[in-house]
Coordinates of C-alpha atoms (C1' of nucleotides) in Angstrom, one line a residue:
Chain A
M1 CA -66.1 -9.2 -15.9
I2 CA -62.6 -8.4 -14.5
Q3 CA -61.1 -10.6 -12.1
N4 CA -59.0 -8.4 -9.7
E5 CA -56.6 -10.4 -7.4
S6 CA -56.8 -7.7 -5.0
Y7 CA -60.1 -9.1 -3.8
Y8 CA -58.8 -12.6 -3.4
R9 CA -56.1 -14.4 -1.2
R10 CA -54.9 -17.9 -0.7
I11 CA -54.1 -18.5 3.2
D12 CA -51.7 -21.4 3.6
L13 CA -52.9 -22.8 7.0
P14 CA -51.2 -25.8 8.6
A15 CA -54.2 -28.1 8.0
G16 CA -54.6 -26.9 4.3
D17 CA -55.5 -24.0 2.0
L18 CA -58.2 -21.4 2.9
H19 CA -59.4 -19.2 0.0
V20 CA -60.6 -15.8 1.1
Y21 CA -62.6 -13.5 -1.2
A22 CA -62.3 -10.1 0.2
G23 CA -60.7 -6.8 -0.3
D24 CA -58.0 -5.7 2.2
A25 CA -60.1 -3.8 4.6
L26 CA -62.6 -6.5 4.9
F27 CA -59.9 -9.2 5.2
R28 CA -58.3 -7.2 8.0
A29 CA -61.5 -6.6 9.8
M30 CA -62.0 -10.5 9.9
G31 CA -59.3 -11.0 12.6
A32 CA -57.4 -14.2 13.5
K33 CA -60.3 -16.2 14.9
P34 CA -61.9 -17.2 11.3
L35 CA -58.4 -18.5 10.3
E36 CA -58.1 -20.5 13.5
M37 CA -61.7 -21.9 12.9
A38 CA -60.7 -22.7 9.1
N39 CA -57.8 -24.7 10.3
N40 CA -60.1 -26.8 12.4
N41 CA -62.5 -27.3 9.6
L42 CA -59.7 -28.2 7.2
Q43 CA -58.8 -31.2 9.5
I44 CA -62.1 -32.9 8.4
P45 CA -60.9 -35.8 6.2
N46 CA -61.0 -35.5 2.3
I47 CA -61.9 -31.9 2.3
R48 CA -61.0 -30.6 -1.1
Y49 CA -61.9 -26.9 -0.9
M50 CA -62.7 -24.4 1.8
S51 CA -63.3 -20.6 1.2
Y52 CA -64.7 -17.5 2.8
T53 CA -67.0 -14.8 1.3
P54 CA -66.3 -11.2 2.2
D55 CA -68.9 -11.1 4.8
A56 CA -67.5 -14.0 6.6
H57 CA -67.6 -13.7 10.5
V58 CA -67.3 -16.1 13.5
G59 CA -70.1 -18.7 14.1
V60 CA -70.4 -21.8 16.1
G61 CA -67.7 -24.4 14.8
T62 CA -67.6 -22.8 11.5
C63 CA -67.6 -19.3 10.2
I64 CA -70.8 -17.8 8.6
G65 CA -69.6 -17.3 4.9
T66 CA -68.1 -20.7 4.5
T67 CA -68.1 -22.9 1.4
A68 CA -66.8 -26.3 2.0
V69 CA -66.6 -29.0 -0.9
W70 CA -65.9 -32.8 -1.0
K71 CA -65.9 -35.1 -3.9
A72 CA -69.4 -36.8 -3.5
D73 CA -68.0 -40.6 -3.7
E74 CA -65.8 -39.9 -0.6
G75 CA -67.8 -37.2 1.1
F76 CA -68.4 -36.1 4.6
V77 CA -71.3 -34.2 5.9
S78 CA -71.0 -31.8 8.8
P79 CA -74.2 -30.7 10.8
T80 CA -71.7 -28.1 12.5
I81 CA -71.0 -26.5 9.1
V82 CA -74.6 -26.3 8.1
G83 CA -75.5 -25.0 11.4
S84 CA -78.8 -25.1 13.2
D85 CA -80.9 -22.6 11.0
I86 CA -81.0 -25.4 8.3
G87 CA -82.7 -24.1 5.1
C88 CA -82.4 -20.5 6.2
G89 CA -82.4 -18.1 2.9
M90 CA -84.4 -15.8 0.8
R91 CA -87.5 -15.6 -1.5
V92 CA -88.4 -12.8 -3.8
H93 CA -91.7 -12.1 -5.4
L94 CA -92.2 -9.5 -8.2
T95 CA -95.2 -7.3 -7.8
N96 CA -97.4 -5.2 -10.4
L97 CA -97.0 -2.1 -8.2
D98 CA -94.4 0.9 -8.4
A99 CA -92.6 2.6 -5.6
D100 CA -94.8 5.6 -6.3
D101 CA -98.0 3.5 -5.4
L102 CA -96.5 3.4 -1.9
K103 CA -95.2 7.1 -1.6
D104 CA -97.7 7.8 1.2
V105 CA -96.0 7.1 4.5
K106 CA -99.5 6.3 5.9
L107 CA -100.2 3.8 3.3
R108 CA -96.9 1.9 4.1
R109 CA -98.0 2.0 7.7
K110 CA -101.2 0.4 6.9
L111 CA -99.6 -2.3 4.7
V112 CA -97.3 -3.2 7.6
K113 CA -100.1 -3.5 9.8
A114 CA -101.9 -5.7 7.4
I115 CA -98.8 -7.9 7.0
E116 CA -98.6 -8.2 10.7
K117 CA -102.0 -9.2 11.1
R118 CA -101.2 -12.3 8.9
I119 CA -97.6 -13.0 10.0
P120 CA -97.2 -13.5 13.6
T121 CA -94.0 -11.8 14.6
E122 CA -93.8 -12.0 18.4
N123 CA -91.7 -14.5 20.2
H124 CA -93.3 -17.9 20.3
A125 CA -95.7 -17.0 17.6
R126 CA -98.0 -19.4 16.4
G127 CA -99.6 -20.0 13.0
H128 CA -102.7 -21.9 12.6
F129 CA -102.9 -24.2 9.5
S130 CA -105.3 -27.1 10.3
D131 CA -105.6 -27.9 6.4
I132 CA -101.7 -28.4 6.0
R133 CA -100.1 -31.8 7.0
L134 CA -96.6 -31.3 8.2
E135 CA -95.6 -34.6 7.1
D136 CA -96.6 -33.6 3.5
V137 CA -94.6 -30.4 3.7
L138 CA -91.5 -32.2 5.0
I139 CA -91.5 -34.9 2.4
K140 CA -92.5 -32.7 -0.6
G141 CA -92.0 -29.1 0.2
L142 CA -94.1 -26.8 -1.7
H143 CA -95.9 -29.7 -3.4
G144 CA -97.1 -30.9 -0.1
L145 CA -99.2 -27.8 0.4
P146 CA -102.9 -27.7 -0.5
G147 CA -103.5 -26.2 -4.0
K148 CA -105.1 -23.2 -2.5
Y149 CA -101.8 -21.9 -1.2
V150 CA -100.4 -22.4 -4.6
P151 CA -102.2 -20.2 -7.2
D152 CA -101.1 -20.6 -10.9
A153 CA -100.4 -16.8 -11.3
Y154 CA -97.9 -17.1 -8.4
T155 CA -96.0 -20.1 -9.8
P156 CA -95.3 -19.0 -13.6
R157 CA -95.2 -21.9 -16.2
R158 CA -97.0 -24.3 -13.8
A159 CA -94.0 -26.7 -14.3
T160 CA -92.1 -25.3 -11.6
S161 CA -92.5 -23.3 -8.4
L162 CA -88.8 -22.0 -8.9
T163 CA -87.1 -23.0 -5.7
H164 CA -83.5 -24.3 -5.3
V165 CA -84.6 -27.3 -3.2
E166 CA -86.8 -28.6 -6.1
H167 CA -83.7 -28.5 -8.4
A168 CA -81.4 -30.3 -6.1
R169 CA -80.1 -33.7 -6.9
F170 CA -81.2 -35.6 -4.2
R171 CA -83.3 -38.8 -3.6
Y172 CA -85.1 -38.4 -0.4
D173 CA -85.7 -41.2 2.1
E174 CA -88.5 -40.2 4.4
N175 CA -87.9 -42.8 6.9
A176 CA -85.6 -40.8 8.9
L177 CA -88.6 -38.6 9.9
N178 CA -89.4 -40.9 12.7
R179 CA -86.2 -39.8 14.7
I180 CA -87.9 -36.6 15.6
P181 CA -90.1 -36.9 18.6
E182 CA -93.8 -36.0 18.4
H183 CA -93.8 -32.8 20.4
L184 CA -91.4 -31.2 18.0
W185 CA -93.6 -32.1 15.2
H186 CA -96.3 -30.4 16.7
R187 CA -94.2 -27.3 17.6
A188 CA -93.1 -27.1 13.8
H189 CA -96.6 -27.2 12.5
R190 CA -97.7 -24.4 14.8
Q191 CA -94.8 -22.3 13.2
L192 CA -95.7 -22.5 9.7
C193 CA -96.1 -19.0 8.3
T194 CA -94.1 -17.4 11.2
L195 CA -91.1 -15.1 10.6
G196 CA -88.7 -16.0 13.6
G197 CA -86.3 -13.5 14.9
G198 CA -82.8 -12.0 14.7
N199 CA -82.0 -11.1 11.0
H200 CA -85.2 -12.5 9.6
F201 CA -87.6 -10.2 7.8
V202 CA -90.3 -9.5 5.1
E203 CA -89.6 -6.3 3.3
L204 CA -90.9 -4.3 0.5
Q205 CA -88.3 -2.9 -1.7
A206 CA -88.1 -0.6 -4.8
V207 CA -85.8 -2.1 -7.9
T208 CA -83.1 -0.1 -9.6
L209 CA -81.8 -2.2 -12.6
D210 CA -77.9 -2.2 -13.2
E211 CA -77.4 -0.8 -16.8
A212 CA -74.7 -3.4 -17.5
N213 CA -77.4 -6.3 -16.9
R214 CA -80.6 -4.5 -17.9
D215 CA -81.3 -7.3 -20.4
I216 CA -81.0 -10.0 -17.8
G217 CA -83.2 -8.1 -15.3
E218 CA -85.8 -7.6 -17.8
R219 CA -85.9 -11.2 -18.9
W220 CA -86.3 -11.9 -15.0
G221 CA -89.5 -9.8 -15.3
L222 CA -88.0 -6.7 -13.5
R223 CA -88.2 -2.9 -14.2
D224 CA -87.0 0.4 -12.6
G225 CA -89.1 1.6 -9.6
Q226 CA -91.0 -1.8 -9.3
V227 CA -91.8 -3.0 -5.8
I228 CA -90.6 -6.5 -4.8
V229 CA -91.3 -8.4 -1.8
M230 CA -88.1 -10.0 -0.1
I231 CA -88.3 -12.6 2.5
H232 CA -85.6 -13.9 4.9
S233 CA -86.5 -16.8 7.1
G234 CA -85.5 -20.3 7.7
S235 CA -86.9 -23.8 9.3
R236 CA -87.8 -22.3 12.6
S237 CA -87.4 -24.8 15.5
W238 CA -87.3 -27.8 13.0
G239 CA -83.7 -27.2 12.0
G240 CA -82.6 -27.3 15.6
A241 CA -84.5 -30.4 16.3
V242 CA -82.9 -32.2 13.4
N243 CA -79.4 -31.1 14.8
Q244 CA -80.1 -32.2 18.2
H245 CA -81.6 -35.4 17.3
C246 CA -78.7 -36.5 14.8
G247 CA -75.9 -34.9 16.8
S248 CA -75.4 -37.7 19.2
E249 CA -75.4 -40.5 16.5
V250 CA -72.9 -38.4 14.4
V251 CA -70.5 -37.9 17.5
K252 CA -70.8 -41.9 18.0
T253 CA -69.9 -42.6 14.6
M254 CA -66.8 -40.2 14.9
R255 CA -65.7 -42.3 17.9
K256 CA -66.0 -45.4 16.2
L257 CA -64.2 -44.4 13.4
G258 CA -61.6 -42.5 15.4
L259 CA -62.3 -39.3 13.8
G260 CA -62.0 -35.8 15.2
T261 CA -60.3 -32.3 14.9
A262 CA -58.8 -29.6 17.4
D263 CA -62.4 -28.3 17.9
P264 CA -64.6 -30.8 20.1
K265 CA -67.5 -29.0 18.7
L266 CA -67.1 -29.7 15.1
A267 CA -69.4 -32.8 14.4
F268 CA -69.1 -34.6 10.9
A269 CA -69.6 -38.1 9.4
P270 CA -69.0 -39.9 6.3
L271 CA -71.9 -39.5 3.8
D272 CA -72.1 -43.2 3.5
S273 CA -72.3 -43.8 7.1
E274 CA -75.8 -44.4 8.7
A275 CA -75.4 -41.2 10.8
G276 CA -74.4 -39.2 7.9
A277 CA -77.1 -40.5 5.4
T278 CA -79.9 -40.0 8.3
Y279 CA -78.7 -36.4 8.9
V280 CA -78.7 -35.7 5.2
N281 CA -82.3 -36.9 4.9
L282 CA -83.6 -35.0 7.9
M283 CA -81.7 -31.8 6.6
Y284 CA -83.5 -32.2 3.4
A285 CA -86.7 -32.2 5.4
A286 CA -85.8 -29.1 7.0
L287 CA -85.0 -27.4 3.7
N288 CA -88.6 -28.4 2.5
F289 CA -90.0 -26.9 5.6
A290 CA -88.0 -23.6 5.1
V291 CA -89.0 -23.3 1.5
A292 CA -92.7 -23.9 2.3
N293 CA -92.5 -21.6 5.2
R294 CA -91.2 -18.7 3.0
H295 CA -93.8 -19.5 0.6
L296 CA -96.6 -19.2 2.9
L297 CA -95.1 -15.8 4.3
A298 CA -95.3 -14.7 0.6
F299 CA -98.6 -15.9 0.3
A300 CA -99.8 -13.9 3.5
V301 CA -98.1 -10.7 2.0
R302 CA -100.0 -11.0 -1.3
D303 CA -103.1 -11.1 0.8
A304 CA -102.1 -7.9 2.8
L305 CA -101.2 -6.2 -0.5
R306 CA -104.6 -6.9 -1.9
E307 CA -106.4 -5.5 1.2
T308 CA -104.5 -2.5 1.4
L309 CA -104.0 -1.6 -2.3
G310 CA -106.8 -3.5 -4.2
P311 CA -107.5 -6.9 -5.6
Q312 CA -105.5 -6.4 -8.7
A313 CA -102.1 -6.7 -6.8
E314 CA -100.1 -9.5 -8.1
T315 CA -96.8 -11.1 -6.7
R316 CA -95.5 -13.9 -8.9
T317 CA -92.4 -15.7 -7.7
L318 CA -88.9 -14.9 -8.8
Y319 CA -86.8 -17.6 -6.8
D320 CA -86.3 -19.0 -3.5
L321 CA -82.8 -19.7 -2.6
M322 CA -81.3 -20.8 0.7
H323 CA -77.7 -20.2 2.1
N324 CA -77.6 -22.8 5.0
Y325 CA -77.4 -26.3 3.6
A326 CA -75.3 -29.0 2.0
L327 CA -76.3 -30.9 -1.1
E328 CA -74.6 -32.6 -4.0
E329 CA -74.1 -30.5 -7.0
S330 CA -72.2 -31.0 -10.3
H331 CA -68.9 -28.9 -11.5
N332 CA -67.5 -29.4 -14.6
D333 CA -69.6 -32.7 -14.9
E334 CA -68.0 -34.0 -11.5
P335 CA -70.3 -34.8 -8.6
L336 CA -69.5 -32.7 -5.6
F337 CA -70.9 -32.5 -2.1
V338 CA -71.0 -28.6 -1.4
H339 CA -71.6 -27.2 2.1
R340 CA -72.8 -23.5 2.3
K341 CA -73.0 -21.8 5.6
G342 CA -74.1 -18.1 5.2
A343 CA -73.1 -18.4 1.6
T344 CA -75.3 -18.2 -1.6
R345 CA -75.1 -20.3 -4.8
S346 CA -75.0 -18.0 -7.9
L347 CA -75.0 -20.1 -11.0
P348 CA -73.8 -18.6 -14.4
P349 CA -75.8 -19.0 -17.7
G350 CA -75.7 -22.5 -19.0
H351 CA -74.9 -24.3 -15.8
P352 CA -76.8 -27.6 -15.8
D353 CA -78.0 -27.1 -12.2
N354 CA -80.0 -23.9 -13.2
P355 CA -84.0 -24.5 -13.3
E356 CA -85.1 -24.4 -16.9
P357 CA -86.6 -20.7 -17.0
Y358 CA -83.1 -19.5 -15.8
M359 CA -80.9 -21.8 -17.9
E360 CA -80.0 -19.0 -20.4
T361 CA -79.5 -16.2 -17.9
G362 CA -78.2 -17.7 -14.7
H363 CA -80.7 -17.9 -11.7
P364 CA -81.2 -14.8 -9.4
A365 CA -78.8 -14.8 -6.3
L366 CA -80.7 -13.0 -3.6
I367 CA -78.7 -11.1 -1.3
P368 CA -80.2 -9.1 1.8
G369 CA -78.7 -5.8 3.1
S370 CA -79.2 -4.9 6.8
M371 CA -82.1 -2.7 8.0
G372 CA -82.5 0.5 6.2
T373 CA -79.9 -0.4 3.6
S374 CA -80.3 -1.8 0.0
S375 CA -80.5 -5.4 -0.8
Y376 CA -79.1 -6.9 -4.1
L377 CA -80.4 -9.2 -7.0
M378 CA -77.1 -10.9 -8.5
V379 CA -76.3 -13.4 -11.2
G380 CA -73.5 -15.9 -11.5
V381 CA -70.7 -15.4 -14.0
Q382 CA -68.5 -18.1 -15.7
S383 CA -65.3 -17.0 -13.4
G384 CA -67.2 -17.8 -10.4
A385 CA -66.5 -21.3 -10.9
R386 CA -63.1 -20.7 -9.1
N387 CA -65.4 -20.6 -5.9
Y388 CA -67.6 -23.2 -6.9
H389 CA -70.2 -20.5 -7.7
S390 CA -70.6 -19.3 -4.1
I391 CA -70.9 -15.7 -3.1
C392 CA -71.8 -13.7 -0.1
H393 CA -75.1 -14.0 1.9
G394 CA -75.6 -10.5 2.9
A395 CA -73.6 -7.7 5.0
G396 CA -72.3 -9.8 7.7
R397 CA -72.4 -9.0 11.2
V398 CA -69.4 -6.7 12.6
R399 CA -70.4 -6.7 16.3
S400 CA -72.3 -8.9 18.6
R401 CA -75.8 -8.3 19.6
N402 CA -74.8 -7.3 23.1
A403 CA -72.0 -4.9 21.8
T404 CA -74.5 -3.4 19.4
K405 CA -77.2 -2.7 22.1
Q406 CA -74.6 -1.0 24.2
L407 CA -73.1 1.1 21.3
V408 CA -76.1 2.1 19.4
T409 CA -78.9 4.5 20.7
V410 CA -82.6 4.5 19.6
D411 CA -82.2 7.9 18.1
E412 CA -79.2 6.8 15.7
F413 CA -81.2 3.8 14.8
A414 CA -84.1 5.7 14.0
A415 CA -82.0 8.1 12.0
S416 CA -80.8 5.3 9.9
L417 CA -84.3 4.4 9.1
R418 CA -85.0 8.0 8.2
V419 CA -87.8 8.2 10.8
G420 CA -90.1 11.2 10.4
Q421 CA -89.1 11.9 6.9
E422 CA -91.1 11.3 3.8
D423 CA -88.8 8.4 2.6
E424 CA -88.9 6.6 6.2
V425 CA -88.4 3.0 6.1
V426 CA -91.6 2.0 7.9
V427 CA -90.9 -0.7 10.4
N428 CA -93.6 -2.7 12.3
H429 CA -91.9 -2.2 15.7
R430 CA -93.3 0.8 17.8
A431 CA -90.3 0.3 20.2
L432 CA -87.2 0.2 18.0
E433 CA -85.4 -0.7 21.2
A434 CA -86.4 -4.3 21.0
I435 CA -84.6 -4.8 17.7
I436 CA -81.7 -2.5 18.2
D437 CA -79.2 -5.5 17.7
E438 CA -80.4 -5.5 14.1
S439 CA -79.4 -1.9 13.5
P440 CA -77.2 -1.2 10.4
Q441 CA -74.5 -0.2 12.8
A442 CA -74.2 -3.9 13.9
Y443 CA -73.3 -5.0 10.2
K444 CA -70.6 -4.3 7.7
D445 CA -71.4 -2.2 4.7
V446 CA -73.2 -4.4 2.3
D447 CA -72.0 -2.1 -0.8
Q448 CA -68.4 -2.8 0.0
I449 CA -69.3 -6.5 0.2
I450 CA -70.8 -6.5 -3.1
E451 CA -67.7 -4.7 -4.6
S452 CA -65.6 -7.5 -3.3
V453 CA -68.0 -10.2 -4.8
T454 CA -68.0 -8.5 -8.2
G455 CA -64.2 -7.3 -8.0
A456 CA -63.2 -11.1 -7.5
G457 CA -65.3 -12.0 -10.6
L458 CA -67.8 -14.2 -8.6
A459 CA -71.0 -12.8 -9.6
A460 CA -72.6 -9.5 -11.2
V461 CA -75.3 -7.1 -9.9
V462 CA -78.6 -7.2 -11.8
A463 CA -80.6 -4.8 -9.5
K464 CA -80.1 -2.8 -6.3
C465 CA -83.3 -2.9 -4.2
R466 CA -84.2 -0.1 -1.7
P467 CA -86.1 -0.6 1.4
L468 CA -89.6 0.9 1.5
A469 CA -91.2 -1.0 4.7
T470 CA -89.9 -3.8 6.9
V471 CA -91.5 -6.4 9.0
K472 CA -89.3 -7.9 11.6
G473 CA -89.8 -10.5 14.4
V474 CA -88.5 -10.5 17.9
Chain B
dA1 C1' -81.6 -19.0 15.4
dT2 C1' -84.2 -21.0 18.8
dG3 C1' -86.4 -22.5 22.9
dT4 C1' -85.5 -23.0 27.7
dT5 C1' -85.0 -22.0 32.1
dC6 C1' -83.6 -25.2 39.1

DNA sequence: ATGTTC
């Protein structure tokens, strides 16, 4: 792995240093606003490190693509940095199918219909799981689901279900759950196994292994032409409820301690304050919700695959990895409190925070592309330590939803999905117009983003995954 | 991203 400094720059801002991992073109495209926002974030006390990934772009209070690090024993937590889609992230399952099995466009359409039958995608969608207790899910994550949703073949080695949350170092205090009013509990329960809108998706993809890391890919159970299921979703309305009901306490604590930055929207509190600790606990419940939700979505996809392609279809878990959260991690044996907002953890071989099955290879880092473009499975490398093992979380938006609707025509969107051709990426939407703000023209080129990540020596590509069929919400 | 709307 060659570290090329043309993919990295240190920006000396008045409030402190910002580290940016991006090639020249991507850095220039970011503009001035992200630097101004970084300068506000760097005014939070005791911050030790802040960086942007190459897909960084403006968000509320803090850019999407931010990694922000404190020492654990003098740490601050910021609900604004984490953002409201707490626990948003990716899940990948490996099937025993080949892309050839899905060569027929009609079959891909049938499969998309079968998925939609099980995963509500409309606005205000409702799931229906009277056999699941929300409290169990919030407290125990996947282990709070009834056994029938967690079959053995689905969770290899039984010892682990392979999620990032389970391997976090955090002792969870469930008392904080009482802060969330009852009607929001009901809403969250109804939303189990729903997809949500925006950039969320369920996608079937075909694997191409990268020659340089073929051995790692094969150890993970990947092979060329294999069909995988990639899922992008979050904690639905629960994450927003957590921010809403912790926000005022956090702001009160800031006033009491005389804390603030140039941006009044930027909320933060010491980890050892009551408001800070309550937020961290409720955030953790949201992470549990998000991972259980993605798990249920994957379970529904397995069912749809079996209905469409036969009962022999299998979908074993590769990994579940979120990109909006803050948790304690160890780096060089030092306990740190790391925020990632639209940034993906990518640990190298041997890092102690890897789950046991991935200790020798590093865990898979799951990176979605935009619609119609490829996604990536990456792995961390030792030199990624310079950025606390954070990499990009996707292509990164390049224009707003409204600007995209004005600029892109339905025909252009359809052309980018190769509609009408044999290799059409089948999408559940009859009217592409409803999701035109998700067209690839709204995003940066994910291949360029990945080039910056590998060029800067942060991670390596294990597989490139080409989309076959996509299910989107509204 | 989400839910809400005098």
